[in-house]
Amino acid sequence: MTSPLVTLMSIPSPAQGVWHLGPVPIRGYALCIILGIVAAIWIGEKRWVARGGAPGEVSDLAIWAVPFGLVGGRLYHVATDWELYFGEGKNPVTALYVWRGGLGIWGAIALGAVGVMIGCRARGIKVLPLLDALAPGVLVAQALGRWGNWFNQELYGGPTNLPWGLEIDVAHRESRYLDVATYHPTFLYECLWNLAAFAVLIWLDRRFRLGHGRVVALYVMLYTAGRGWIENMRIDEVQLNDVLGLRLNVWTSIVLFVLATAWFVWSARRHPGREDVVRTKPPLGEEPTAEVEERSTADPTA
């Protein structure tokens, strides 16, 4: 049994995750999500302008992407852990309590992308170049958002005596480990993995001028490669923790990695290089250029 003693170099958990400004609660989890969203928009904006987009368009598209992403993330969590909210002795209303944690990244990315597509269609923006511009920033958003788990003392890994073990209060420990004080800080592992993946993705994009959705494909490949092994370290009880011997999120990572790899290979063969034009009509308030008109007429699917 792991010793309950806390090592001198262990990572402490916050004494609290909620502060009050009068009657208004300020939650650490929410602050991390908001900070991640701001970072993703800022990085995406700079990358989109460098690709030929108009300033301010990423911020405008965030109006679609963020609400869709939050709803998608919560829907995925509730759908895969519905026993936490429905059934005898449960209160279904708590399924709406996003501030308590519980946002499935798969649902957030999927439905957030739908929101982006709706916004792109309205503005005459090609979807794949825009998603390629946004993908690296999403990794930074995920890295920052993971610190919300630190504030909530949740989703940690198994017991460890390593110097960087994470201290967890008794009230937040799994019932089978009440006498264990330190655990693998999986939130930190994923944060560092995502930041490293961000650096690799930026370098690859600059080096090879990736286009036609290949930045997105690499984002999925890099993220799922890390999420798979980190997910396997976690000890939190989930409803689908044994699907053919693996947790559901591990299987999801494997499937998405394979699909992203297939897309990357297909895209590289079918559409080598990077798109020269990133929209089918000019930004709002601007007259169409001859190049956009020519491309749009020649390629109705652009």
C-alpha positions as MATLAB code, in Angstrom:
seq = 'MTSPLVTLMSIPSPAQGVWHLGPVPIRGYALCIILGIVAAIWIGEKRWVARGGAPGEVSDLAIWAVPFGLVGGRLYHVATDWELYFGEGKNPVTALYVWRGGLGIWGAIALGAVGVMIGCRARGIKVLPLLDALAPGVLVAQALGRWGNWFNQELYGGPTNLPWGLEIDVAHRESRYLDVATYHPTFLYECLWNLAAFAVLIWLDRRFRLGHGRVVALYVMLYTAGRGWIENMRIDEVQLNDVLGLRLNVWTSIVLFVLATAWFVWSARRHPGREDVVRTKPPLGEEPTAEVEERSTADPTA';
ca = [
       0.000    0.000    0.000;
       1.273    3.429   -0.880;
       2.375    5.455    2.114;
      -0.039    8.211    3.175;
       2.904   10.517    3.872;
       3.139   13.528    1.588;
       6.561   13.995   -0.021;
       8.359   17.302    0.372;
       8.063   18.058   -3.346;
       4.475   16.945   -3.873;
       2.011   19.210   -5.677;
      -0.582   20.676   -3.297;
      -4.206   20.953   -4.323;
      -5.999   24.281   -3.869;
      -7.614   24.820   -0.490;
     -10.711   25.929   -2.378;
     -11.950   26.092   -5.942;
     -14.626   28.753   -5.463;
     -14.379   32.362   -4.304;
     -17.258   34.744   -3.738;
     -17.570   38.363   -4.754;
     -20.636   39.136   -2.702;
     -23.321   36.716   -3.927;
     -21.419   35.893   -7.135;
     -19.338   32.666   -7.080;
     -16.043   32.751   -9.002;
     -15.052   29.192   -9.839;
     -11.513   28.113  -10.672;
     -12.826   25.528  -13.139;
     -14.721   28.182  -15.097;
     -11.767   30.583  -15.066;
      -9.528   27.917  -16.619;
     -12.075   27.230  -19.369;
     -12.467   30.954  -20.095;
      -8.698   31.513  -20.161;
      -8.342   28.612  -22.584;
     -11.025   30.037  -24.872;
      -9.334   33.459  -24.901;
      -5.965   31.872  -25.729;
      -7.462   29.787  -28.544;
      -9.142   32.839  -30.082;
      -5.972   34.945  -29.852;
      -3.740   32.271  -31.416;
      -6.347   31.373  -34.009;
      -6.810   35.037  -34.967;
      -3.105   35.551  -35.624;
      -2.859   32.338  -37.639;
      -6.007   33.085  -39.632;
      -4.845   36.567  -40.619;
      -1.495   35.069  -41.664;
      -3.416   32.627  -43.887;
      -5.226   35.489  -45.625;
      -8.301   35.852  -43.435;
      -9.716   39.135  -42.208;
      -8.942   40.462  -38.702;
     -11.739   39.866  -36.223;
     -13.277   36.911  -38.050;
     -12.115   34.303  -35.546;
     -13.610   36.323  -32.690;
     -16.880   36.540  -34.606;
     -16.889   32.805  -35.311;
     -16.273   32.126  -31.619;
     -19.811   33.361  -31.005;
     -20.910   30.190  -32.800;
     -18.163   27.818  -31.736;
     -18.035   28.413  -27.971;
     -21.733   27.817  -27.116;
     -21.865   24.822  -29.460;
     -18.677   23.455  -27.903;
     -19.903   23.830  -24.322;
     -23.193   22.128  -25.139;
     -21.416   19.356  -27.045;
     -18.935   18.776  -24.245;
     -21.674   18.494  -21.646;
     -23.838   16.256  -23.835;
     -20.958   13.812  -24.369;
     -20.224   13.687  -20.642;
     -23.849   13.141  -19.651;
     -24.405   10.567  -22.424;
     -21.398    8.482  -21.364;
     -21.938    8.870  -17.590;
     -25.707    9.168  -17.445;
     -25.967    7.130  -14.222;
     -24.513   10.121  -12.365;
     -27.628   12.148  -13.150;
     -30.532    9.803  -13.891;
     -32.109    6.929  -12.009;
     -33.207    6.247   -8.464;
     -31.938    8.806   -5.987;
     -30.483   11.076   -8.692;
     -31.454   14.631   -9.564;
     -31.524   15.122  -13.380;
     -31.226   18.882  -12.912;
     -27.591   18.405  -11.839;
     -26.812   17.429  -15.438;
     -26.920   21.176  -16.097;
     -24.342   22.008  -13.400;
     -21.389   22.507  -15.735;
     -19.412   24.365  -13.068;
     -18.998   21.121  -11.110;
     -16.891   19.692  -13.934;
     -17.775   17.262  -16.665;
     -17.050   18.452  -20.211;
     -16.224   15.691  -22.685;
     -13.588   17.012  -25.076;
     -14.840   14.815  -27.916;
     -18.304   16.360  -27.801;
     -16.901   19.855  -27.343;
     -14.665   19.618  -30.409;
     -17.308   17.925  -32.570;
     -20.148   20.335  -31.851;
     -17.788   23.318  -31.694;
     -16.687   22.439  -35.241;
     -20.345   22.413  -36.292;
     -20.684   25.940  -34.934;
     -17.592   27.005  -36.881;
     -19.018   25.490  -40.068;
     -22.271   27.413  -39.658;
     -20.362   30.665  -39.169;
     -18.056   29.931  -42.114;
     -20.971   29.271  -44.425;
     -22.581   32.580  -43.508;
     -19.339   34.483  -44.147;
     -18.106   32.701  -47.252;
     -15.077   31.201  -45.501;
     -13.621   27.838  -46.491;
     -13.933   25.495  -43.533;
     -10.703   23.485  -43.786;
      -8.287   26.456  -43.912;
     -10.098   28.003  -40.972;
      -9.960   24.788  -38.935;
      -6.271   24.406  -39.797;
      -5.680   27.898  -38.431;
      -7.606   27.179  -35.234;
      -6.292   23.706  -34.367;
      -2.994   24.635  -32.615;
      -4.736   27.163  -30.385;
      -7.241   24.517  -29.323;
      -4.359   22.487  -27.897;
      -3.360   25.464  -25.740;
      -6.992   25.888  -24.663;
      -7.111   22.240  -23.627;
      -3.834   22.597  -21.728;
      -5.168   25.548  -19.745;
      -8.592   24.023  -19.269;
      -7.080   20.936  -17.610;
      -6.104   23.083  -14.634;
      -9.806   23.200  -13.831;
      -9.453   19.556  -12.754;
      -6.748   20.694  -10.320;
      -9.114   23.203   -8.731;
     -11.839   20.539   -8.484;
      -9.437   17.814   -7.271;
     -10.754   15.385   -9.882;
      -9.667   13.076  -12.701;
      -6.300   12.248  -11.151;
      -4.266    9.100  -11.713;
      -3.279    6.206   -9.505;
      -1.338    6.436   -6.228;
       2.322    7.426   -6.478;
       5.258    8.324   -4.248;
       6.995   10.267   -7.011;
       8.184   13.748   -6.010;
       5.549   15.386   -8.202;
       2.669   13.400   -6.723;
      -0.566   15.373   -6.408;
      -2.008   15.839   -2.922;
      -5.725   15.047   -2.793;
      -7.905   15.869    0.210;
      -9.723   12.943    1.820;
     -13.087   14.326    0.712;
     -12.036   14.026   -2.944;
     -10.354   10.609   -2.843;
     -11.764    7.457   -4.369;
     -13.289    5.213   -1.703;
     -10.729    2.454   -2.243;
      -7.810    4.844   -1.678;
      -8.877    6.818    1.388;
      -5.539    6.202    3.105;
      -3.447    7.345    0.107;
      -2.365   10.984    0.016;
      -0.605   11.517   -3.353;
      -1.567   10.560   -6.906;
      -0.365   10.969  -10.477;
      -1.274   14.520  -11.611;
      -2.850   13.505  -14.904;
      -4.117   17.048  -15.400;
      -0.484   18.198  -15.479;
       0.629   15.366  -17.754;
      -2.043   16.285  -20.270;
      -1.289   19.998  -19.977;
       2.401   19.432  -20.737;
       1.602   16.946  -23.526;
      -0.753   19.427  -25.183;
       1.776   22.264  -25.001;
       4.454   20.020  -26.513;
       2.001   18.943  -29.231;
       1.257   22.629  -29.910;
       4.964   23.331  -30.464;
       5.346   20.319  -32.759;
       2.242   21.255  -34.740;
       3.393   24.841  -35.241;
       6.814   23.648  -36.404;
       5.388   21.078  -38.830;
       2.955   23.605  -40.279;
       5.689   26.175  -40.852;
       8.113   23.604  -42.212;
       5.765   21.856  -44.651;
       3.022   24.481  -45.235;
       0.223   22.074  -44.422;
      -3.248   22.609  -45.824;
      -6.581   20.981  -46.706;
      -7.273   19.827  -43.147;
      -3.891   18.227  -42.486;
      -3.160   20.502  -39.509;
      -6.448   19.353  -37.984;
      -5.563   15.727  -38.704;
      -2.180   16.121  -37.014;
      -3.852   17.853  -34.076;
      -6.141   14.856  -33.604;
      -3.250   12.408  -34.004;
      -1.003   14.205  -31.507;
      -3.737   14.778  -28.950;
      -5.163   11.267  -29.021;
      -1.676    9.710  -28.838;
      -1.257   11.399  -25.466;
      -4.836   11.152  -24.257;
      -4.823    7.375  -24.715;
      -2.047    6.631  -22.225;
      -3.011    9.408  -19.822;
      -6.629    8.207  -19.743;
      -5.386    4.735  -18.877;
      -3.707    6.133  -15.745;
      -6.891    7.628  -14.286;
      -8.735    5.884  -11.459;
     -11.968    7.878  -11.391;
     -15.051    5.728  -11.672;
     -16.741    6.082  -15.043;
     -19.757    4.255  -16.351;
     -17.990    2.843  -19.413;
     -14.700    1.904  -17.771;
     -14.489   -1.584  -19.288;
     -15.342   -1.702  -22.970;
     -13.534   -4.788  -24.246;
     -10.925   -4.257  -21.556;
     -10.387   -0.497  -22.043;
     -12.118    2.694  -20.962;
     -14.393    4.230  -23.581;
     -12.173    7.305  -23.967;
      -9.168    5.110  -24.719;
     -11.100    3.413  -27.517;
     -12.264    6.814  -28.748;
      -8.643    7.970  -28.883;
      -7.611    4.895  -30.870;
     -10.443    5.220  -33.393;
      -9.905    8.961  -33.894;
      -6.151    8.483  -34.293;
      -6.725    5.938  -37.068;
      -9.322    8.125  -38.816;
      -7.113   11.225  -38.599;
      -4.151    9.306  -39.995;
      -6.249    8.074  -42.896;
      -7.453   11.631  -43.622;
      -3.907   12.991  -43.495;
      -2.655   10.408  -46.007;
      -5.672   10.848  -48.316;
      -5.468   14.648  -48.188;
      -1.719   14.693  -48.889;
      -2.214   12.557  -51.984;
      -5.370   14.261  -53.237;
      -4.529   17.879  -52.363;
      -0.780   18.414  -51.948;
       0.294   21.859  -50.820;
      -1.790   24.548  -49.156;
      -4.869   26.477  -50.279;
      -4.133   29.769  -52.045;
      -7.635   31.156  -51.441;
      -9.334   30.750  -48.073;
     -12.795   32.111  -48.853;
     -15.526   32.031  -51.475;
     -16.628   35.628  -50.989;
     -14.932   38.733  -49.578;
     -15.143   39.802  -45.940;
     -18.201   41.779  -44.906;
     -18.102   45.308  -46.297;
     -15.514   44.577  -48.991;
     -15.905   44.258  -52.725;
     -15.056   40.880  -54.285;
     -11.611   40.634  -55.855;
     -11.072   39.182  -59.290;
      -9.168   36.260  -57.777;
     -12.017   35.268  -55.453;
     -14.599   35.622  -58.229;
     -12.486   33.520  -60.591;
     -11.870   30.770  -58.015;
     -15.501   30.666  -56.918;
     -16.727   30.371  -60.505;
     -14.189   27.734  -61.442;
     -14.707   25.653  -58.304;
     -18.235   25.765  -56.894;
     -17.147   23.553  -53.951;
     -14.367   25.948  -52.877;
];
